[in-house]
Amino acid sequence: MLDTDYIPTLSDMVEARERVAPHIHRTPVLTSSFINELVGAELFFKCENLQKAGAFKARGASNAVFGLSDAQAAKGVATHSSGNHGTCLSYAAGRRGIPCTVVMPRTAPQAKKDAVRGYGGRVVECEPSTSSREAVFAEVVAETGAEFVHPYNDWRVIAGQATCSAELIEQVQGLNAVVAPIGGGGMVSGTCLTLSNLAPSVKVFAAEPLNADDAARSFRAGHIIADDAPETVADGLKVPLKELTWHFVRNHVTDILTATEDEIVDAMKLIWKRMKIVMEPSSAVPLATIIKNRDIFAGQRVGIIITGGNVDLDKLPWN
Amino acid sequence: MLDTDYIPTLSDMVEARERVAPHIHRTPVLTSSFINELVGAELFFKCENLQKAGAFKARGASNAVFGLSDAQAAKGVATHSSGNHGTCLSYAAGRRGIPCTVVMPRTAPQAKKDAVRGYGGRVVECEPSTSSREAVFAEVVAETGAEFVHPYNDWRVIAGQATCSAELIEQVQGLNAVVAPIGGGGMVSGTCLTLSNLAPSVKVFAAEPLNADDAARSFRAGHIIADDAPETVADGLKVPLKELTWHFVRNHVTDILTATEDEIVDAMKLIWKRMKIVMEPSSAVPLATIIKNRDIFAGQRVGIIITGGNVDLDKLPWN
């Protein structure tokens, strides 16, 4: 039984790194002279959009899946997610050859269902409500005995995401700060875990859509605030903080900066145009916040986590 | 005065490599398990869309610009190109701090004019006809004494483009073939120059839109055939071969494969979706030809040159 209160440590990250190495890419770090001039800082983009299954979540999912005992693994894994975590859990389960079930609202985009199935996972549909999702998910677990892997409030997942910034500080020397998007806080927590131990002088900033600024308000209030169904183009960032991620955010994050929808879309288009990479709106939030907070980052060396690249090419937000 | 008949050699490539090193990226090589399974071969994408100024042409342009004597450099460089060569020549000239003039039809996209100006170059407009272009270009050269740098029929440019495959064979061992798009033939010629000398067992294939298949027809006919204003989504590939590039194509290319417009757009979208990179329609032609010629490449290790990433994000060909 998973200890849901356990706070992962540096050695969990180190073990995760060894465990996931065969299943993930060491993603490249890209730069843009044009964007550097624009913001007056040196930016280093850690390209998790080029990660296996198209998102950093392949790290946490792989760590959870490959850390299971053979007995538990045989029963498979399950989650509820209509985003990258579902796809990445299916990817990791497929690598281990074990069953994976993802509970998803029947209204979720077809592409997301296809992505889970493309890696061999099973999609079980629920109604688009929390009560239906919880009921259907409980049934799935009762039937299969599958291990629940939460998208972020899970120490194995956080330890997996933490491997990303371990690579980043090897790839780029002398960083002053890292800016990562924040939704549920899995990537931010992993970043805090690694940097607070291995590079404590590097500040961690979280970047959030103003339209879904529950983490920023939680940070100011000193306790978790959850929004009811926020609407933002950065659809990976709508979910609220949970206990484990709140622990890292509260203790290690320097500040949470926000950006408007227009600022996010402008930053996204700028990255596509200048850096020639396909990435999600969520991944553009850090640059959007840096552009409007030039004074904070002036002259600094700043890492940015490009969290994922799974975007609907037929529905780009500037069209 | 440039010797327009001179065929560049391996030592020209080696000198070019040293000359351009401070001004270009050693671009990464990306792979996709999904696409490998789809085509039944191992593909290695050399990402010149991530090159400075967004295209491999930064290599040839930089070699030409930084090879000039100080006296000639002071008078600047000039070209006629509404594509990546104009932008890249402006980039290289900007790096050296010398004038650059690009003659372009007044009907060329605003974005292309802005790109030249963005690197400090001057745009001089002509009417959209060959006679007007030649007349205006002659005026520019007469006024400025600028050195003409042809987009591809120029040994300095070919030697510069040749540095790309020199990197590729260091980055990927044991290649069986390289496939590059062909328009005027600058990249293909550079690829032939390097591989025929340094890795003669690696076959060079050229990939061309069926709608602009003048190079394929030239290859079969044994002499240069130039089409009059072909129409293709791969707008970088409309120009005909010239003497220098014909030399390399005739002597070192194994075959020229073609793809239809739909096949090109499908391959482009597949690369965007699976590899998360922004690249031009021209860059998708190699994959399009590999998908329809699986038998030729089955089980092989194949390099693909992703030539550029300067695409209009507001007018994607699948929208």
XYZ file of C-alpha atoms in Angstrom:
638
model
C 0.000 0.000 0.000
C 1.388 3.361 -1.039
C 2.245 5.747 1.775
C 0.399 8.818 0.577
C 2.020 11.104 3.162
C 5.607 10.231 2.349
C 7.724 13.167 1.162
C 10.243 12.010 -1.445
C 13.929 12.702 -0.830
C 17.023 13.204 -2.922
C 17.799 9.509 -2.806
C 14.358 8.757 -4.220
C 15.249 11.006 -7.155
C 18.615 9.298 -7.586
C 16.952 5.883 -7.598
C 14.291 7.153 -9.977
C 16.943 8.377 -12.341
C 18.541 4.970 -12.607
C 15.159 3.260 -12.882
C 13.755 5.437 -15.669
C 16.945 5.872 -17.695
C 16.159 3.065 -20.186
C 12.671 4.427 -20.794
C 13.087 8.160 -21.226
C 15.126 10.580 -23.316
C 17.746 12.868 -21.863
C 16.044 15.789 -23.591
C 18.058 18.560 -25.246
C 18.355 22.141 -23.987
C 17.717 24.737 -26.695
C 18.404 28.472 -26.747
C 17.346 31.449 -28.854
C 19.513 34.543 -29.276
C 16.429 36.447 -30.416
C 14.439 35.647 -27.293
C 17.460 36.289 -25.065
C 17.743 39.797 -26.510
C 14.036 40.318 -26.142
C 13.993 39.533 -22.431
C 17.494 40.677 -21.479
C 18.403 37.328 -19.915
C 19.907 34.016 -20.980
C 17.176 31.423 -21.263
C 17.737 27.669 -21.467
C 14.743 25.679 -22.640
C 14.662 22.107 -21.344
C 12.650 20.410 -24.058
C 10.392 17.832 -22.443
C 8.109 18.218 -25.441
C 10.738 15.991 -27.074
C 10.360 13.474 -24.241
C 8.952 9.981 -24.813
C 5.166 10.200 -25.254
C 5.592 13.954 -25.667
C 5.694 15.109 -22.040
C 7.789 15.148 -18.846
C 5.140 12.953 -17.277
C 6.839 9.945 -18.889
C 9.426 10.369 -16.112
C 7.076 10.101 -13.149
C 4.916 7.452 -14.786
C 7.966 5.314 -15.621
C 9.279 5.642 -12.084
C 5.969 4.501 -10.622
C 5.507 1.628 -13.077
C 9.036 0.242 -12.910
C 9.139 0.537 -9.126
C 6.235 -1.900 -8.679
C 6.810 -5.424 -7.393
C 6.180 -8.127 -9.973
C 3.073 -9.206 -8.088
C 1.599 -5.714 -8.116
C 2.720 -5.076 -11.662
C 0.823 -8.137 -12.857
C -2.406 -6.465 -11.757
C -1.535 -3.357 -13.701
C -1.882 0.363 -13.052
C -4.774 2.791 -13.292
C -5.331 6.513 -13.210
C -7.854 9.178 -14.060
C -6.471 11.782 -16.409
C -7.541 13.167 -19.737
C -4.120 14.729 -20.194
C -0.505 13.730 -20.570
C -0.356 11.638 -17.405
C -2.825 9.136 -18.838
C -0.865 8.868 -22.067
C 2.454 8.585 -20.243
C 1.205 5.978 -17.778
C 0.022 3.934 -20.746
C 3.438 4.403 -22.355
C 5.278 3.224 -19.230
C 2.934 0.283 -18.647
C 3.378 -0.709 -22.278
C 7.169 -0.710 -21.802
C 6.785 -3.052 -18.846
C 4.133 -5.119 -20.602
C 1.488 -4.697 -17.897
C -2.142 -3.562 -18.084
C -3.042 0.115 -17.781
C -6.518 1.564 -17.407
C -7.245 5.265 -17.771
C -10.607 6.624 -16.681
C -11.583 9.600 -18.815
C -14.776 11.606 -19.360
C -16.598 10.451 -22.493
C -16.360 14.103 -23.612
C -12.525 14.058 -23.655
C -10.937 14.702 -27.058
C -10.727 11.632 -29.276
C -7.005 12.304 -29.761
C -6.399 11.836 -26.014
C -8.227 8.505 -25.998
C -6.331 7.411 -29.102
C -3.031 8.362 -27.475
C -3.691 6.103 -24.464
C -4.749 3.254 -26.739
C -1.803 3.843 -29.043
C 0.531 2.729 -26.257
C -1.647 -0.273 -25.423
C -3.678 1.181 -22.537
C -7.396 0.750 -21.985
C -9.742 3.750 -21.794
C -12.794 3.482 -19.546
C -15.213 6.335 -20.000
C -17.133 8.112 -17.239
C -19.535 11.011 -17.210
C -17.898 14.441 -17.042
C -18.385 14.879 -13.305
C -16.218 14.232 -10.274
C -18.768 11.853 -8.733
C -18.980 9.708 -11.882
C -15.209 9.687 -12.265
C -14.698 8.544 -8.669
C -17.366 5.848 -8.919
C -16.058 4.464 -12.211
C -12.473 4.596 -11.014
C -13.364 2.711 -7.810
C -14.998 0.009 -9.928
C -11.905 -0.326 -12.114
C -9.642 -0.739 -9.108
C -12.031 -3.193 -7.424
C -12.193 -5.322 -10.569
C -8.514 -5.322 -11.505
C -6.603 -4.666 -8.301
C -4.635 -2.124 -10.332
C -2.232 0.243 -8.562
C -3.465 3.841 -8.596
C -0.841 6.259 -9.895
C -2.012 9.808 -9.219
C -0.947 12.416 -11.794
C 1.070 14.366 -9.198
C 0.122 13.748 -5.579
C 2.292 10.621 -5.440
C 5.870 10.537 -4.161
C 6.976 8.141 -6.915
C 5.693 10.529 -9.558
C 7.344 13.566 -7.944
C 10.661 11.710 -7.631
C 10.398 10.836 -11.330
C 9.687 14.419 -12.410
C 12.659 15.481 -10.260
C 15.027 13.749 -12.692
C 14.369 16.514 -15.237
C 16.146 19.283 -13.346
C 18.938 16.876 -12.385
C 19.692 16.661 -16.107
C 19.221 20.390 -16.587
C 21.864 21.403 -14.043
C 24.307 19.005 -15.687
C 23.538 20.459 -19.108
C 23.681 24.142 -18.079
C 26.180 25.506 -15.583
C 25.579 28.483 -13.326
C 21.817 28.818 -13.499
C 20.299 31.546 -11.345
C 16.704 30.380 -11.602
C 14.370 27.795 -13.081
C 10.816 28.627 -14.133
C 8.302 25.803 -14.558
C 4.566 25.853 -15.236
C 2.346 24.917 -12.302
C -0.926 23.025 -12.397
C -1.089 20.304 -9.775
C 2.547 21.009 -9.011
C 4.247 17.727 -9.899
C 6.985 19.247 -12.051
C 7.481 22.193 -9.701
C 7.752 19.812 -6.731
C 10.277 17.624 -8.513
C 12.263 20.709 -9.458
C 12.251 21.900 -5.839
C 13.279 18.457 -4.605
C 16.318 18.312 -6.847
C 17.448 21.919 -6.751
C 16.993 22.455 -3.017
C 19.399 19.565 -2.490
C 21.823 19.745 -5.401
C 21.820 23.441 -6.333
C 20.231 25.392 -3.502
C 21.303 28.758 -4.913
C 19.052 28.258 -7.950
C 15.680 29.871 -7.310
C 12.532 28.044 -8.367
C 9.695 30.113 -9.829
C 6.325 28.696 -10.810
C 4.357 30.158 -13.712
C 0.585 29.998 -13.848
C -2.268 31.243 -16.049
C -4.012 34.194 -14.386
C -7.273 32.455 -15.313
C -6.307 29.469 -13.159
C -4.208 31.151 -10.481
C -5.199 28.939 -7.578
C -1.562 28.062 -6.839
C -0.571 31.752 -6.729
C -3.472 32.486 -4.390
C -2.626 29.450 -2.274
C 0.974 30.660 -2.050
C -0.140 34.085 -0.783
C -2.806 32.681 1.542
C -0.574 30.012 3.056
C -3.020 27.176 2.466
C -4.360 25.277 -0.558
C -7.087 27.025 -2.514
C -8.781 24.973 -5.235
C -10.688 26.607 -8.074
C -13.858 25.170 -9.495
C -13.377 24.430 -13.218
C -11.096 27.290 -14.292
C -10.931 28.044 -18.020
C -7.574 28.596 -19.700
C -5.877 27.809 -22.992
C -3.164 26.172 -20.873
C -5.361 23.157 -20.304
C -2.689 21.135 -18.541
C -2.681 23.638 -15.667
C -6.291 23.603 -14.472
C -5.873 21.129 -11.607
C -5.292 22.208 -7.980
C -2.362 21.595 -5.644
C -2.544 18.617 -3.287
C -0.800 17.904 0.022
C 2.523 16.609 -1.334
C 2.977 19.268 -3.976
C 1.857 21.963 -1.548
C 4.689 20.868 0.744
C 7.300 21.640 -1.929
C 5.628 24.800 -3.204
C 5.271 26.271 0.292
C 8.833 25.470 1.340
C 10.934 25.947 -1.773
C 9.257 28.155 -4.365
C 10.475 31.778 -4.522
C 7.371 33.145 -6.209
C 4.455 32.226 -8.445
C 4.048 34.522 -11.437
C 0.970 34.721 -13.645
C 0.189 35.554 -17.263
C -3.000 36.354 -19.142
C -4.410 34.215 -21.923
C -3.166 36.611 -24.621
C 0.288 36.705 -23.095
C 0.400 32.905 -23.042
C -0.654 32.562 -26.682
C 1.797 35.269 -27.778
C 4.655 33.519 -25.941
C 3.631 30.178 -27.435
C 3.657 31.551 -30.956
C 6.992 33.273 -30.320
C 8.556 29.968 -29.254
C 7.115 28.079 -32.231
C 8.289 30.768 -34.617
C 11.745 31.386 -33.225
C 12.683 28.034 -31.704
C 10.914 25.801 -34.233
C 9.445 23.512 -31.641
C 5.894 22.295 -31.181
C 4.839 22.733 -27.567
C 1.669 23.074 -25.549
C 0.145 26.327 -24.328
C 1.036 25.281 -20.755
C 4.709 25.251 -21.701
C 4.527 28.868 -22.835
C 3.462 30.221 -19.458
C 7.026 30.516 -18.064
C 8.217 32.645 -20.995
C 5.041 34.738 -20.804
C 5.781 35.525 -17.157
C 9.453 36.252 -17.842
C 8.562 38.702 -20.612
C 6.360 40.674 -18.214
C 8.795 40.436 -15.280
C 12.030 41.373 -17.049
C 13.343 43.101 -13.937
C 13.317 39.887 -11.880
C 15.397 37.962 -14.417
C 17.539 40.716 -15.974
C 21.008 39.431 -16.826
C 20.363 36.050 -15.253
C 20.750 32.515 -16.551
C 17.288 31.006 -16.398
C 16.138 27.459 -17.080
C 12.635 26.995 -18.489
C 10.835 23.680 -18.509
C 9.008 23.092 -21.795
C 6.691 20.538 -20.272
C 5.027 18.924 -23.272
C 4.233 18.960 -26.955
C 0.903 17.189 -27.260
C -1.173 19.848 -28.934
C -4.008 19.573 -31.450
C -2.445 20.809 -34.688
C -5.890 21.362 -36.158
C -6.908 23.753 -33.371
C -4.015 26.093 -32.686
C -4.964 28.920 -30.332
C -3.952 31.682 -32.742
C -6.168 30.429 -35.568
C 36.266 37.596 -59.115
C 34.541 34.346 -58.224
C 35.424 31.355 -60.404
C 31.923 30.174 -61.269
C 33.145 26.879 -62.768
C 35.160 25.755 -59.764
C 34.027 22.464 -58.225
C 34.515 22.552 -54.436
C 36.585 19.804 -52.833
C 36.784 18.112 -49.471
C 39.354 20.619 -48.277
C 36.958 23.447 -49.112
C 34.420 21.773 -46.824
C 37.014 21.354 -44.078
C 37.981 25.028 -44.341
C 34.307 26.006 -44.407
C 33.686 24.041 -41.255
C 36.315 25.941 -39.343
C 35.187 29.254 -40.817
C 31.492 28.897 -40.011
C 31.831 27.195 -36.620
C 31.421 30.406 -34.576
C 28.315 31.401 -36.530
C 26.222 28.261 -36.753
C 24.750 25.631 -34.456
C 25.859 22.021 -34.464
C 22.218 20.994 -34.819
C 20.829 17.990 -32.960
C 19.763 14.698 -34.505
C 16.309 13.545 -33.394
C 14.585 10.188 -33.744
C 11.049 8.845 -33.421
C 10.299 5.240 -32.462
C 6.809 5.683 -33.870
C 8.014 6.765 -37.295
C 10.718 4.075 -37.315
C 8.062 1.415 -36.798
C 5.878 2.991 -39.443
C 8.563 2.864 -42.135
C 10.485 -0.221 -40.998
C 13.806 1.616 -40.908
C 15.858 3.655 -38.453
C 15.578 7.327 -39.321
C 17.866 10.072 -38.006
C 16.559 13.588 -38.487
C 19.300 16.217 -38.771
C 17.456 19.289 -37.546
C 18.589 22.275 -39.584
C 15.255 23.867 -38.757
C 16.989 24.533 -35.429
C 19.896 26.163 -37.284
C 20.680 29.880 -36.923
C 18.143 31.912 -38.933
C 16.058 28.740 -39.190
C 17.687 26.984 -42.147
C 20.782 25.102 -43.325
C 21.449 28.015 -45.648
C 23.109 29.807 -42.733
C 26.023 27.445 -43.372
C 26.647 28.335 -47.011
C 25.906 32.016 -46.495
C 28.300 32.204 -43.548
C 31.023 30.464 -45.508
C 30.663 32.914 -48.389
C 30.510 36.001 -46.160
C 33.382 35.097 -43.848
C 35.565 33.988 -46.752
C 35.545 37.474 -48.312
C 38.604 39.713 -48.179
C 38.185 42.789 -46.008
C 38.184 44.977 -49.116
C 35.388 43.012 -50.739
C 33.504 42.613 -47.487
C 33.408 46.401 -47.060
C 31.317 46.614 -50.220
C 28.896 44.059 -48.896
C 27.027 41.132 -50.399
C 23.901 40.837 -52.494
C 21.554 38.164 -53.718
C 18.129 37.617 -55.182
C 16.049 35.262 -53.115
C 12.649 35.440 -51.523
C 13.458 32.372 -49.451
C 15.827 31.238 -46.736
C 19.003 32.170 -48.602
C 18.114 35.862 -48.466
C 17.414 35.656 -44.744
C 20.558 33.644 -44.062
C 22.799 35.910 -46.124
C 21.451 38.836 -44.142
C 22.162 36.899 -40.935
C 25.759 36.153 -41.960
C 26.412 39.689 -43.178
C 25.007 41.016 -39.908
C 27.426 38.811 -37.977
C 30.324 40.253 -39.955
C 28.878 43.769 -39.784
C 28.803 44.336 -43.535
C 25.995 45.493 -45.850
C 23.631 42.986 -47.427
C 21.087 43.674 -50.157
C 18.405 41.193 -51.120
C 16.398 41.754 -54.291
C 12.914 40.373 -53.896
C 9.654 40.662 -55.859
C 7.367 43.266 -54.309
C 4.794 40.454 -54.111
C 6.962 38.350 -51.752
C 5.430 37.671 -48.314
C 5.904 40.481 -45.821
C 7.354 37.967 -43.350
C 10.221 37.203 -45.744
C 11.042 40.902 -46.125
C 10.841 41.370 -42.375
C 13.182 38.425 -41.817
C 15.892 39.966 -44.016
C 15.482 43.329 -42.306
C 15.432 41.687 -38.889
C 19.074 40.710 -39.352
C 20.006 44.148 -40.666
C 19.793 43.506 -44.417
C 18.250 45.804 -47.003
C 15.392 44.671 -49.226
C 15.161 46.101 -52.735
C 11.931 45.264 -54.490
C 11.547 44.324 -58.126
C 8.585 43.339 -60.255
C 7.709 39.643 -60.125
C 9.472 38.763 -63.381
C 12.897 37.429 -64.250
C 13.715 40.441 -66.441
C 12.878 42.934 -63.701
C 14.805 40.939 -61.103
C 17.904 40.800 -63.306
C 17.735 44.484 -64.150
C 17.243 45.578 -60.532
C 19.927 43.225 -59.301
C 22.421 44.541 -61.877
C 21.698 48.076 -60.658
C 22.312 47.074 -57.046
C 25.659 45.493 -57.870
C 26.691 48.427 -60.073
C 25.861 50.907 -57.302
C 27.373 49.050 -54.373
C 30.043 46.765 -55.810
C 28.521 44.074 -53.605
C 29.628 40.455 -54.021
C 26.916 38.268 -55.533
C 26.271 35.145 -53.462
C 24.054 32.814 -55.462
C 21.647 30.668 -53.418
C 23.280 27.430 -54.589
C 25.290 27.686 -57.807
C 28.344 28.955 -55.911
C 31.182 26.740 -54.704
C 31.466 28.624 -51.400
C 27.810 27.992 -50.687
C 28.039 24.297 -51.582
C 31.142 23.872 -49.399
C 29.223 25.500 -46.546
C 26.182 23.254 -46.936
C 28.573 20.290 -47.001
C 29.408 20.879 -43.333
C 25.942 19.568 -42.389
C 26.568 15.954 -43.364
C 30.067 16.122 -41.880
C 28.345 16.672 -38.528
C 25.716 14.041 -39.260
C 28.196 11.209 -39.823
C 29.917 12.124 -36.558
C 26.585 12.108 -34.732
C 25.243 8.862 -36.223
C 27.410 5.827 -36.919
C 26.787 3.287 -39.657
C 24.370 5.174 -41.883
C 23.298 3.368 -45.049
C 21.762 6.361 -46.774
C 20.986 10.057 -46.502
C 17.867 11.603 -48.038
C 17.737 15.365 -48.619
C 15.188 17.548 -50.397
C 16.236 18.908 -53.776
C 15.374 22.268 -55.286
C 18.400 24.000 -56.769
C 20.533 21.233 -55.316
C 22.780 23.105 -52.879
C 22.179 20.813 -49.913
C 22.266 17.668 -52.039
C 25.537 18.804 -53.631
C 27.106 19.526 -50.263
C 25.934 16.147 -49.001
C 27.471 14.427 -52.047
C 30.711 16.353 -51.607
C 31.151 15.241 -47.999
C 29.848 11.698 -48.199
C 31.566 10.727 -51.443
C 34.846 11.609 -49.748
C 34.347 10.715 -46.088
C 31.729 7.956 -46.186
C 31.452 6.673 -49.749
C 29.338 3.681 -48.746
C 26.480 5.987 -47.680
C 24.073 6.425 -50.574
C 22.662 9.884 -51.268
C 19.026 10.118 -52.327
C 17.298 13.346 -53.339
C 13.606 13.896 -52.617
C 11.484 16.162 -54.771
C 7.840 17.217 -55.076
C 6.211 15.467 -58.048
C 4.771 18.874 -58.944
C 8.292 20.284 -59.354
C 10.176 17.200 -60.498
C 12.603 18.905 -62.829
C 15.594 17.417 -61.002
C 14.180 13.881 -61.283
C 13.559 14.413 -64.988
C 17.017 15.930 -65.423
C 18.501 12.904 -63.670
C 16.752 10.502 -66.076
C 17.415 12.620 -69.165
C 21.094 13.181 -68.399
C 20.916 16.962 -68.789
C 19.395 19.881 -66.889
C 15.678 20.408 -67.434
C 14.201 23.594 -65.925
C 10.483 23.937 -65.277
C 8.631 27.154 -65.810
C 7.026 28.276 -62.506
C 6.092 24.946 -60.915
C 3.501 25.048 -58.133
C 4.066 23.093 -54.924
C 3.473 23.474 -51.203
C 7.212 22.819 -50.828
C 7.993 26.342 -51.942
C 11.697 26.085 -51.230
C 12.055 23.465 -53.962
C 10.769 25.256 -57.055
C 14.114 26.396 -58.457
C 16.049 24.442 -61.117
C 19.467 22.795 -60.980
C 22.465 24.774 -62.252
C 25.842 23.671 -63.551
C 27.625 23.147 -60.232
C 24.814 21.330 -58.512
C 24.140 19.255 -61.638
C 27.751 18.073 -61.427
C 27.185 16.576 -57.974
C 23.705 15.246 -58.701
C 24.807 13.507 -61.891
C 27.904 11.949 -60.371
C 26.937 11.043 -56.819
C 23.177 10.770 -56.337
C 21.765 7.223 -56.274
C 18.223 8.220 -57.181
C 15.718 11.077 -57.030
C 12.397 10.076 -55.484
C 9.187 12.108 -55.714
C 6.092 12.654 -53.593
C 2.689 14.190 -54.259
C 1.399 17.295 -52.524
C -0.873 15.250 -50.234
C 1.969 12.915 -49.322
C 4.176 15.887 -48.460
C 1.543 17.526 -46.254
C 0.777 14.225 -44.505
C 4.478 13.638 -43.799
C 4.850 17.217 -42.549
C 1.974 16.846 -40.120
C 3.283 13.471 -38.980
C 6.657 15.012 -38.132
C 5.091 17.963 -36.309
C 2.820 15.667 -34.352
C 5.277 12.945 -33.453
C 8.594 14.787 -33.319
C 7.318 18.109 -31.965
C 9.324 20.203 -34.357
C 8.268 23.062 -36.598
C 9.600 22.520 -40.101
C 8.841 23.591 -43.636
C 6.903 21.576 -46.209
C 10.157 21.163 -48.172
C 11.680 19.337 -45.215
C 8.879 16.782 -45.241
C 9.568 15.567 -48.777
C 12.277 13.048 -47.722
C 9.982 11.301 -45.227
C 7.136 11.361 -47.760
C 9.341 9.546 -50.278
C 10.590 7.043 -47.686
C 7.035 6.168 -46.644
C 6.157 5.309 -50.242
C 9.451 3.512 -50.950
C 9.686 1.324 -47.846
C 11.373 -1.457 -49.814
C 14.387 0.698 -50.690
C 15.098 1.624 -47.063
C 13.834 -1.451 -45.184
C 15.981 -2.198 -42.151
C 18.458 0.561 -42.994
C 19.860 3.451 -41.013
C 18.831 6.552 -42.900
C 19.734 10.194 -42.306
C 17.156 12.823 -43.244
C 17.976 16.492 -43.601
C 15.274 18.682 -42.071
C 16.300 21.708 -44.084
C 14.424 24.562 -42.451
C 11.732 25.768 -40.122
C 10.642 29.107 -41.516
C 6.963 28.478 -42.061
C 3.994 30.829 -41.817
C 2.217 29.668 -38.660
C -0.929 31.464 -39.745
C -1.168 29.505 -43.008
C -0.402 25.874 -42.285
C -1.076 23.634 -45.273
C -3.502 21.374 -43.432
C -5.777 24.197 -42.334
